[in-house]
mmCIF file of C-alpha atoms in Angstrom:
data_model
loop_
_atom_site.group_PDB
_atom_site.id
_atom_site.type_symbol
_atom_site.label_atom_id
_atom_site.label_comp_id
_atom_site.label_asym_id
_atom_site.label_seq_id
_atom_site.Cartn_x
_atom_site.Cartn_y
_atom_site.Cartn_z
ATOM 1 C CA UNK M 1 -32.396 -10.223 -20.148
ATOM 2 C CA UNK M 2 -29.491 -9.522 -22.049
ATOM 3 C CA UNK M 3 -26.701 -12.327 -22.653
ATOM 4 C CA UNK M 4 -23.185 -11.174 -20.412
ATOM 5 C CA UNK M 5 -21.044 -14.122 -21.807
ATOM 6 C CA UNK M 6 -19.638 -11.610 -24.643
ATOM 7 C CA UNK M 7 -18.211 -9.340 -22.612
ATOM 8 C CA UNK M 8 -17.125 -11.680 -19.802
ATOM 9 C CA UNK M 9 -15.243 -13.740 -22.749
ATOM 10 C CA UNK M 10 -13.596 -10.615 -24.084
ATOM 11 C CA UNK M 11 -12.705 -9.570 -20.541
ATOM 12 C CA UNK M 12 -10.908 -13.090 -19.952
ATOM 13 C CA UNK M 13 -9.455 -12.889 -23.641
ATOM 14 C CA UNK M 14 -7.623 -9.323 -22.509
ATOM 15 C CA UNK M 15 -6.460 -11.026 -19.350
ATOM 16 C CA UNK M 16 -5.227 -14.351 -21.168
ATOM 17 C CA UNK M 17 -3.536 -12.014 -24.038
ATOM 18 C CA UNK M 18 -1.708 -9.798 -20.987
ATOM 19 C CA UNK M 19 -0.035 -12.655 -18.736
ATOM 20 C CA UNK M 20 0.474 -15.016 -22.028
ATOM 21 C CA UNK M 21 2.925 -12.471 -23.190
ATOM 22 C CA UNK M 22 6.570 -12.521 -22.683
ATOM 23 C CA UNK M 23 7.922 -8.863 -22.772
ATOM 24 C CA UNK M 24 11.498 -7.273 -22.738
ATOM 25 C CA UNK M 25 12.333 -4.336 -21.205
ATOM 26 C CA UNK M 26 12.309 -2.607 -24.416
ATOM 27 C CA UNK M 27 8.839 -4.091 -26.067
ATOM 28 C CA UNK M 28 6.484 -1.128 -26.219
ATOM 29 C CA UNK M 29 3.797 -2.970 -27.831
ATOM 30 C CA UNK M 30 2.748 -4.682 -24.422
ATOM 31 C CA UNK M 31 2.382 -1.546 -22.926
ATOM 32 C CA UNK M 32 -1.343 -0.414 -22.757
ATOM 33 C CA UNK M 33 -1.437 3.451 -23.143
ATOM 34 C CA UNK M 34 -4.666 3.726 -21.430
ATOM 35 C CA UNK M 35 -3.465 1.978 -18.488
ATOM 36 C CA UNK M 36 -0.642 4.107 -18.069
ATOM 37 C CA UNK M 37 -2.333 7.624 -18.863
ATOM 38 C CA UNK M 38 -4.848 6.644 -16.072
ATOM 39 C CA UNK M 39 -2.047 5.747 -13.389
ATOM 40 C CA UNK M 40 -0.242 9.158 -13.984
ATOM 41 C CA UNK M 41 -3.816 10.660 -13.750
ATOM 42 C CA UNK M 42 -3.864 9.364 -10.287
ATOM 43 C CA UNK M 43 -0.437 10.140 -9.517
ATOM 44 C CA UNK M 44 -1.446 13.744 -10.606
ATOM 45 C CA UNK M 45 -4.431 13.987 -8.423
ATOM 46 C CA UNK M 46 -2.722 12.299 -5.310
ATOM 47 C CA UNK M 47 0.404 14.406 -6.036
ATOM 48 C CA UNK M 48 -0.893 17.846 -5.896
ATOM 49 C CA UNK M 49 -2.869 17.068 -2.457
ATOM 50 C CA UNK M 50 -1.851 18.827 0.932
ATOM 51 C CA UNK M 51 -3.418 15.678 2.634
ATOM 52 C CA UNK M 52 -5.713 12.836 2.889
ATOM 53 C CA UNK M 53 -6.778 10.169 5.057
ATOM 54 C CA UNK M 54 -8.667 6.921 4.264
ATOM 55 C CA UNK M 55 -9.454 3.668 6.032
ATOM 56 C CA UNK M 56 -7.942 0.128 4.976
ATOM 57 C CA UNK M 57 -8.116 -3.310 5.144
ATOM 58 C CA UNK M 58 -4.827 -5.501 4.076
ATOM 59 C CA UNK M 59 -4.845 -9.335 3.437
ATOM 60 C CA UNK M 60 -1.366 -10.802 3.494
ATOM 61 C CA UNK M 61 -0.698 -14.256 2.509
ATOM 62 C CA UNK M 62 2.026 -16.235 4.285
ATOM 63 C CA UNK M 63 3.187 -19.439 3.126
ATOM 64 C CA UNK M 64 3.485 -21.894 6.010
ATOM 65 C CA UNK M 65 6.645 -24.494 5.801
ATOM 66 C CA UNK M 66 4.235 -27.460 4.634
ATOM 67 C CA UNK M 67 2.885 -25.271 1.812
ATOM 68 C CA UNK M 68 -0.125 -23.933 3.842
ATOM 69 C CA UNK M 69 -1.366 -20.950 2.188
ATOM 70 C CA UNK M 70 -2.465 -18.498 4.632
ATOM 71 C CA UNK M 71 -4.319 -14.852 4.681
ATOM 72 C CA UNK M 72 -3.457 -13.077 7.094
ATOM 73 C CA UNK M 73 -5.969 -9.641 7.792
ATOM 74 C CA UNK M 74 -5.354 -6.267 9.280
ATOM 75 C CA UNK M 75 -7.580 -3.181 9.438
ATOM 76 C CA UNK M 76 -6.029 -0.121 9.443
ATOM 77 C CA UNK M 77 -5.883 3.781 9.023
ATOM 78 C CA UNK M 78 -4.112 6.297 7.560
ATOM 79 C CA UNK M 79 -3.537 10.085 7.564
ATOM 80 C CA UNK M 80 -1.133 12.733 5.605
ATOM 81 C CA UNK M 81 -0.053 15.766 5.794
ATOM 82 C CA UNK M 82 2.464 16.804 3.306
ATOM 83 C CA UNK M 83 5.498 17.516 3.441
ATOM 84 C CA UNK M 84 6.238 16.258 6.571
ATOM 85 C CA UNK M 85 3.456 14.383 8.690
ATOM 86 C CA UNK M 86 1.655 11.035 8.849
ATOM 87 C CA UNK M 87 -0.026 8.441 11.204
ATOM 88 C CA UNK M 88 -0.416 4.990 10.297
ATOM 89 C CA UNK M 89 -1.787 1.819 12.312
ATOM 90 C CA UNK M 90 -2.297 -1.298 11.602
ATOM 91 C CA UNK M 91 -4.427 -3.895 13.897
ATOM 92 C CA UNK M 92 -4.811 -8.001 13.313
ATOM 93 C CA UNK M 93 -4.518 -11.170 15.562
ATOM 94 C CA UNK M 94 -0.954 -10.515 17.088
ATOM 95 C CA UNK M 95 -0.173 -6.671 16.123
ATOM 96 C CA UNK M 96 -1.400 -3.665 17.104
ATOM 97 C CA UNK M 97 0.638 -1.392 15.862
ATOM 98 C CA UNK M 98 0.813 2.963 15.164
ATOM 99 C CA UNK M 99 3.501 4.916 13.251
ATOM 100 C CA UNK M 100 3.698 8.673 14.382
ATOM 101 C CA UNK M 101 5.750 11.385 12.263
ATOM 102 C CA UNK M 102 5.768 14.766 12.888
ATOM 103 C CA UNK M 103 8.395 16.082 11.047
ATOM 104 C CA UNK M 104 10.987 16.144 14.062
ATOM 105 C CA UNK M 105 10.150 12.917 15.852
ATOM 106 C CA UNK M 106 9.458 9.243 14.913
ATOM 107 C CA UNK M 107 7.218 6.805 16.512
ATOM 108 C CA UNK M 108 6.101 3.590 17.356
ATOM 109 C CA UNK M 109 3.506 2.209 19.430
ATOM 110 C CA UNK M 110 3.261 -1.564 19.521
ATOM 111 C CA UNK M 111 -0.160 -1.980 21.774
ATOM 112 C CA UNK M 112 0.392 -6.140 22.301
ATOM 113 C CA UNK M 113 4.070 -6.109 22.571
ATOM 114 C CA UNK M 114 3.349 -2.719 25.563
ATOM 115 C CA UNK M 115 6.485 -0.730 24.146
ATOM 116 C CA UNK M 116 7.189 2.378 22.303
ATOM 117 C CA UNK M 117 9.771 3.766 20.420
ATOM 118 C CA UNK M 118 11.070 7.024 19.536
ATOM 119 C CA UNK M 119 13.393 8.325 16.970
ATOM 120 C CA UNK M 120 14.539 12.111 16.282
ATOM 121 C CA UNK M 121 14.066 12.292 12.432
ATOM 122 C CA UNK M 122 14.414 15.336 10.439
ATOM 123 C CA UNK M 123 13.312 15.545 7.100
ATOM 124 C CA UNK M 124 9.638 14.749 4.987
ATOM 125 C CA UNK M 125 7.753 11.635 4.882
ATOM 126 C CA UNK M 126 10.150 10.477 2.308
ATOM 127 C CA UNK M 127 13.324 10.106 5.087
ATOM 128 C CA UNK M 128 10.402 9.202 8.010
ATOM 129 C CA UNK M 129 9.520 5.706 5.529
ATOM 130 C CA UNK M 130 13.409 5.450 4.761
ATOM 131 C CA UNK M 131 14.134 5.370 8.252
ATOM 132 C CA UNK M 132 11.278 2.952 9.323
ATOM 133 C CA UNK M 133 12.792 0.768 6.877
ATOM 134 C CA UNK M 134 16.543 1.140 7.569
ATOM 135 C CA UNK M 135 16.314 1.001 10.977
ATOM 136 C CA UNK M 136 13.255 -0.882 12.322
ATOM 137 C CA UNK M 137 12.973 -3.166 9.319
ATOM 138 C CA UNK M 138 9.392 -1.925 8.761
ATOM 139 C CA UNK M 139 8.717 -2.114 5.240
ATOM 140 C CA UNK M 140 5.537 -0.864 3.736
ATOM 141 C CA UNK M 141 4.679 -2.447 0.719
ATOM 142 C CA UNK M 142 2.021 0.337 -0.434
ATOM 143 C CA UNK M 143 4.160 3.022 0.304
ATOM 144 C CA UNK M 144 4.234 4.642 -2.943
ATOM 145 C CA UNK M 145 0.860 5.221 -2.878
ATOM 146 C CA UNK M 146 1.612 8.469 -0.072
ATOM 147 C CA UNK M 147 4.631 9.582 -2.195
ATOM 148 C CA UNK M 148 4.134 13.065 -3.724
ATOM 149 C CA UNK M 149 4.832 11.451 -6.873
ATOM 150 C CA UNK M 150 4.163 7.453 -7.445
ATOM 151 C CA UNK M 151 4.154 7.637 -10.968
ATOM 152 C CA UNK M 152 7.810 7.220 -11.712
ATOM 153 C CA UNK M 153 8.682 5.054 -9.054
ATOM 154 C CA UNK M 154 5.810 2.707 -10.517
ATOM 155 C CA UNK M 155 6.145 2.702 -13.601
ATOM 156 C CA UNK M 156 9.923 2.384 -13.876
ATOM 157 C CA UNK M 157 10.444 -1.329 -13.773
ATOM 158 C CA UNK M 158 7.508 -1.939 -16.162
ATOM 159 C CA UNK M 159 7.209 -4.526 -18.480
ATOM 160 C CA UNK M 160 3.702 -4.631 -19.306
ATOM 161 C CA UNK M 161 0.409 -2.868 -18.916
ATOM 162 C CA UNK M 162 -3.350 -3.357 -19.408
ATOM 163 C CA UNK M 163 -6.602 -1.733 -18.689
ATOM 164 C CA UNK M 164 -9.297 -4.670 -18.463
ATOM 165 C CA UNK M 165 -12.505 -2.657 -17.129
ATOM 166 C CA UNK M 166 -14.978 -1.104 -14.501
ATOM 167 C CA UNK M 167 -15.724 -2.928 -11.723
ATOM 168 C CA UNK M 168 -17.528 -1.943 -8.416
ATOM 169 C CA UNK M 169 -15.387 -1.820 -5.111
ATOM 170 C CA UNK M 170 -17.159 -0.446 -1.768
ATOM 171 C CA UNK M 171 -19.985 1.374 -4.107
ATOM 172 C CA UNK M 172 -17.701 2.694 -6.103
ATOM 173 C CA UNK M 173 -16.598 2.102 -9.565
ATOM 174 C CA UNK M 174 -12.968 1.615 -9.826
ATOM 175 C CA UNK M 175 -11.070 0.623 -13.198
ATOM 176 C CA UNK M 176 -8.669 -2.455 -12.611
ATOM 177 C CA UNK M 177 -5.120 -1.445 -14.260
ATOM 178 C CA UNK M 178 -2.637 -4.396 -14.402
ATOM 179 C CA UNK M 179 1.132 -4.164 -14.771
ATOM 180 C CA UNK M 180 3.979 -6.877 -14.883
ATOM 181 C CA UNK M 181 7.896 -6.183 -14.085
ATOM 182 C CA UNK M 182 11.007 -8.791 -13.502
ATOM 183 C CA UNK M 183 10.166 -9.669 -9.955
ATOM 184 C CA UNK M 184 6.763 -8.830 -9.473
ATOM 185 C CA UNK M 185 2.587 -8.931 -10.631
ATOM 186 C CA UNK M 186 0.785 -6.089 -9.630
ATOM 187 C CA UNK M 187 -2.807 -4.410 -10.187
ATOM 188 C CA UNK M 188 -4.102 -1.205 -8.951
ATOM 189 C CA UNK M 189 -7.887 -0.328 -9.206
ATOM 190 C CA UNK M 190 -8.784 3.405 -9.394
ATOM 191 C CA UNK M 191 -11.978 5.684 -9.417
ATOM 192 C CA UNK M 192 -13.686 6.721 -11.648
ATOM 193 C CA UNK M 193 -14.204 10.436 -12.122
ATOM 194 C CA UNK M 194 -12.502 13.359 -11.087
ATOM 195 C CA UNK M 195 -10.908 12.052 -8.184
ATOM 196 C CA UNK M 196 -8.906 9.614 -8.916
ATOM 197 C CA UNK M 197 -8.286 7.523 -5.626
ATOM 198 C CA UNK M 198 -6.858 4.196 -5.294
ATOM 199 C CA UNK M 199 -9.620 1.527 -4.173
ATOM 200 C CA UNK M 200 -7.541 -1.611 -4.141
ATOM 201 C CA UNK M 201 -3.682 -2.163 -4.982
ATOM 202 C CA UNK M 202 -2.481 -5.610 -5.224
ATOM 203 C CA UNK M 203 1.307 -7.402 -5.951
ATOM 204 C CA UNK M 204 1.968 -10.780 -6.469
ATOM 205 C CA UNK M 205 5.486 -11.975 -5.486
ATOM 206 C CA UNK M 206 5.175 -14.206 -8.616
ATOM 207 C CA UNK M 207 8.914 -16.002 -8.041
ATOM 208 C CA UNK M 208 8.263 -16.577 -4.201
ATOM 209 C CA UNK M 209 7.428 -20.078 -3.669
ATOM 210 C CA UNK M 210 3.385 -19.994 -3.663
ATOM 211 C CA UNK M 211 3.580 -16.709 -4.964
ATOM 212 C CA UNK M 212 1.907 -14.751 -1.932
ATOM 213 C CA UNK M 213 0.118 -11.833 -2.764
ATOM 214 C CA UNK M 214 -0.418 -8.832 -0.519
ATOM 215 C CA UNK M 215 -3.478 -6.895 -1.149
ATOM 216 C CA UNK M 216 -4.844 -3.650 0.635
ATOM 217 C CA UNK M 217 -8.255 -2.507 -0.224
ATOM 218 C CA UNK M 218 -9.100 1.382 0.658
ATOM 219 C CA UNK M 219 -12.289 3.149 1.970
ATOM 220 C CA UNK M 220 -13.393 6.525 3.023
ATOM 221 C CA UNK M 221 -11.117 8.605 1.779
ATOM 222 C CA UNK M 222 -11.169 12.041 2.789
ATOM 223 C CA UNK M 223 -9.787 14.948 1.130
ATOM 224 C CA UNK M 224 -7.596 18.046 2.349
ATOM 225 C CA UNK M 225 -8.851 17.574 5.916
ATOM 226 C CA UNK M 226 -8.602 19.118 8.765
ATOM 227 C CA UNK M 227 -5.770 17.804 10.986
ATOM 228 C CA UNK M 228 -4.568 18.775 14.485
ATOM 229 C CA UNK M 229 -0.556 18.846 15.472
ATOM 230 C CA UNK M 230 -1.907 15.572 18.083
ATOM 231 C CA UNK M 231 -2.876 13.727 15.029
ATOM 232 C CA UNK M 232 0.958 12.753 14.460
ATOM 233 C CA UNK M 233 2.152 13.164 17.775
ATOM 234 C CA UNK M 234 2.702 9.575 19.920
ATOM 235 C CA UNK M 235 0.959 9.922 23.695
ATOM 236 C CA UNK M 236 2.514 7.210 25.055
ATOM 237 C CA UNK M 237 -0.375 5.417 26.610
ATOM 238 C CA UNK M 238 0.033 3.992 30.735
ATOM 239 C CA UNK M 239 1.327 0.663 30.816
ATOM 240 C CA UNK M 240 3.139 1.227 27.568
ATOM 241 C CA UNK M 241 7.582 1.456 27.758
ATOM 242 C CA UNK M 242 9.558 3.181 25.893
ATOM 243 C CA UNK M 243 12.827 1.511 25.031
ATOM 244 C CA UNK M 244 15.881 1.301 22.541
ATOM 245 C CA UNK M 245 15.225 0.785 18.677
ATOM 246 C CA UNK M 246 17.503 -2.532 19.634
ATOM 247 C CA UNK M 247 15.461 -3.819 22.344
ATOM 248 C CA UNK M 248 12.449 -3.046 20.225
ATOM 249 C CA UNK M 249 13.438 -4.649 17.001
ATOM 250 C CA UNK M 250 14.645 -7.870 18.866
ATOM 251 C CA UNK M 251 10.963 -7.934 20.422
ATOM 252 C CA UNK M 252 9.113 -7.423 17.327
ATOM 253 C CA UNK M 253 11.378 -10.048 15.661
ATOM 254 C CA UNK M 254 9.898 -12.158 18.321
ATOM 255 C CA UNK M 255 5.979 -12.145 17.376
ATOM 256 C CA UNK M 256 4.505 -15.028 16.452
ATOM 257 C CA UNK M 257 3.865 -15.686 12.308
ATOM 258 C CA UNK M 258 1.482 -15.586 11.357
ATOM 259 C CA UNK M 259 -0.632 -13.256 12.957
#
């Protein structure tokens, strides 16, 4: 049987070598060129897409007030039609929660809270993500992975870059791309092949006490599918009721952390 040590040694060499480093803005030579031509590959693939859906599982660590490092899970879904349509949900312990655009109407469904919310919002799913965040407070951390073009966005407060190998996610083989900016750590793994999908993007709030890192794992992606107009329109479910974004941002303010 052949010996692995060699290449797990150089693989933990090319990971010692990346966050040893101390970069400027301005240093080139800690920029890995292979790293970065196979993010804009992705960016090109994703980019040129009239939609895609996939399936996804997020771990979230939260630091408790003694230090208590917890993960906190969610399985979720996702679909997009560009320019102007998406549905997102996201279920764990406490929330169970869907985001509905359209292109003319905003919405969301928060299942264990039983209320709704609806916005009239006019625009692509650019101004719908703006809005969740402006308004509702609802950040997405993985949002530039929809955007028509993540590249950019990405790769602007980059530091440093490095491609350190293959490795198998969910039967597939995904190449694990790390990058390091001012604020924040973060790795994206991508298929190989012609179809370059994300499998797994991870960021590490490194200057956050504990540094927490959230970390959201995809599956099943599908392709240009088929969608209906119902796929992004809310049904407001019986039992569910609608109120005012202000009622409904003081009641999600009030769920229990962690989840």
């Amino acid at each position: 049987m052949q010996n692995s040590t060699p290449t797990s040694l150089r693989f933990i060499a090319v990971v010692a070598m990346f966050f040893a480093a101390t970069a400027t803005a301005t240093d080139t030579s800690l920029r890995d060129p292979q790293a970065e031509a196979r993010l804009k590959d992705m960016s090109d693939f994703m980019g040129q897409l009239s939609g895609f859906s996939a399936d996804a599982l997020v771990s979230d660590e939260r630091i408790m007030a003694d230090g208590f490092k917890l993960s906190v899970l969610r399985s979720g879904s996702l679909k997009v039609q560009r320019p102007d349509k998406f549905f997102f949900e996201r279920r764990g312990l406490a929330r169970d929660q869907a985001f509905y655009f359209d292109g003319k109407q905003l919405g969301i469904l928060a299942n264990r809270l039983g209320l709704a919310v609806e916005l009239p919002v006019s625009g692509d799913i650019e101004v719908a993500l703006d809005t969740l965040t402006l308004t509702l407070g609802a950040e997405l951390p993985a949002r530039d992975l929809v955007s028509a073009d993540l590249y950019q966005p990405l790769m602007e407060p980059v530091q440093e870059s490095a491609a350190l190998g293959v490795v198998e996610i969910n039967g597939v083989a995904c190449r694990q791309l790390a990058f390091r900016t001012d604020e924040v750590d973060w790795q994206i793994w991508i298929a190989e092949g012609d179809q370059p999908l994300p499998c797994r993007y991870s960021i590490t709030s490194k200057w956050v006490y504990a540094a927490p890192q959230f970390t959201v794992t995809f599956s099943d992606w599908q392709i240009n599918p088929r969608f209906t107009e119902t796929d992004f329109q809310m049904a407001v479910p019986e039992g569910i009721e609608t109120v005012d974004v202000e009622i409904f941002v003081e009641k999600l303010s009030q769920e229990e952390a962690p989840e």
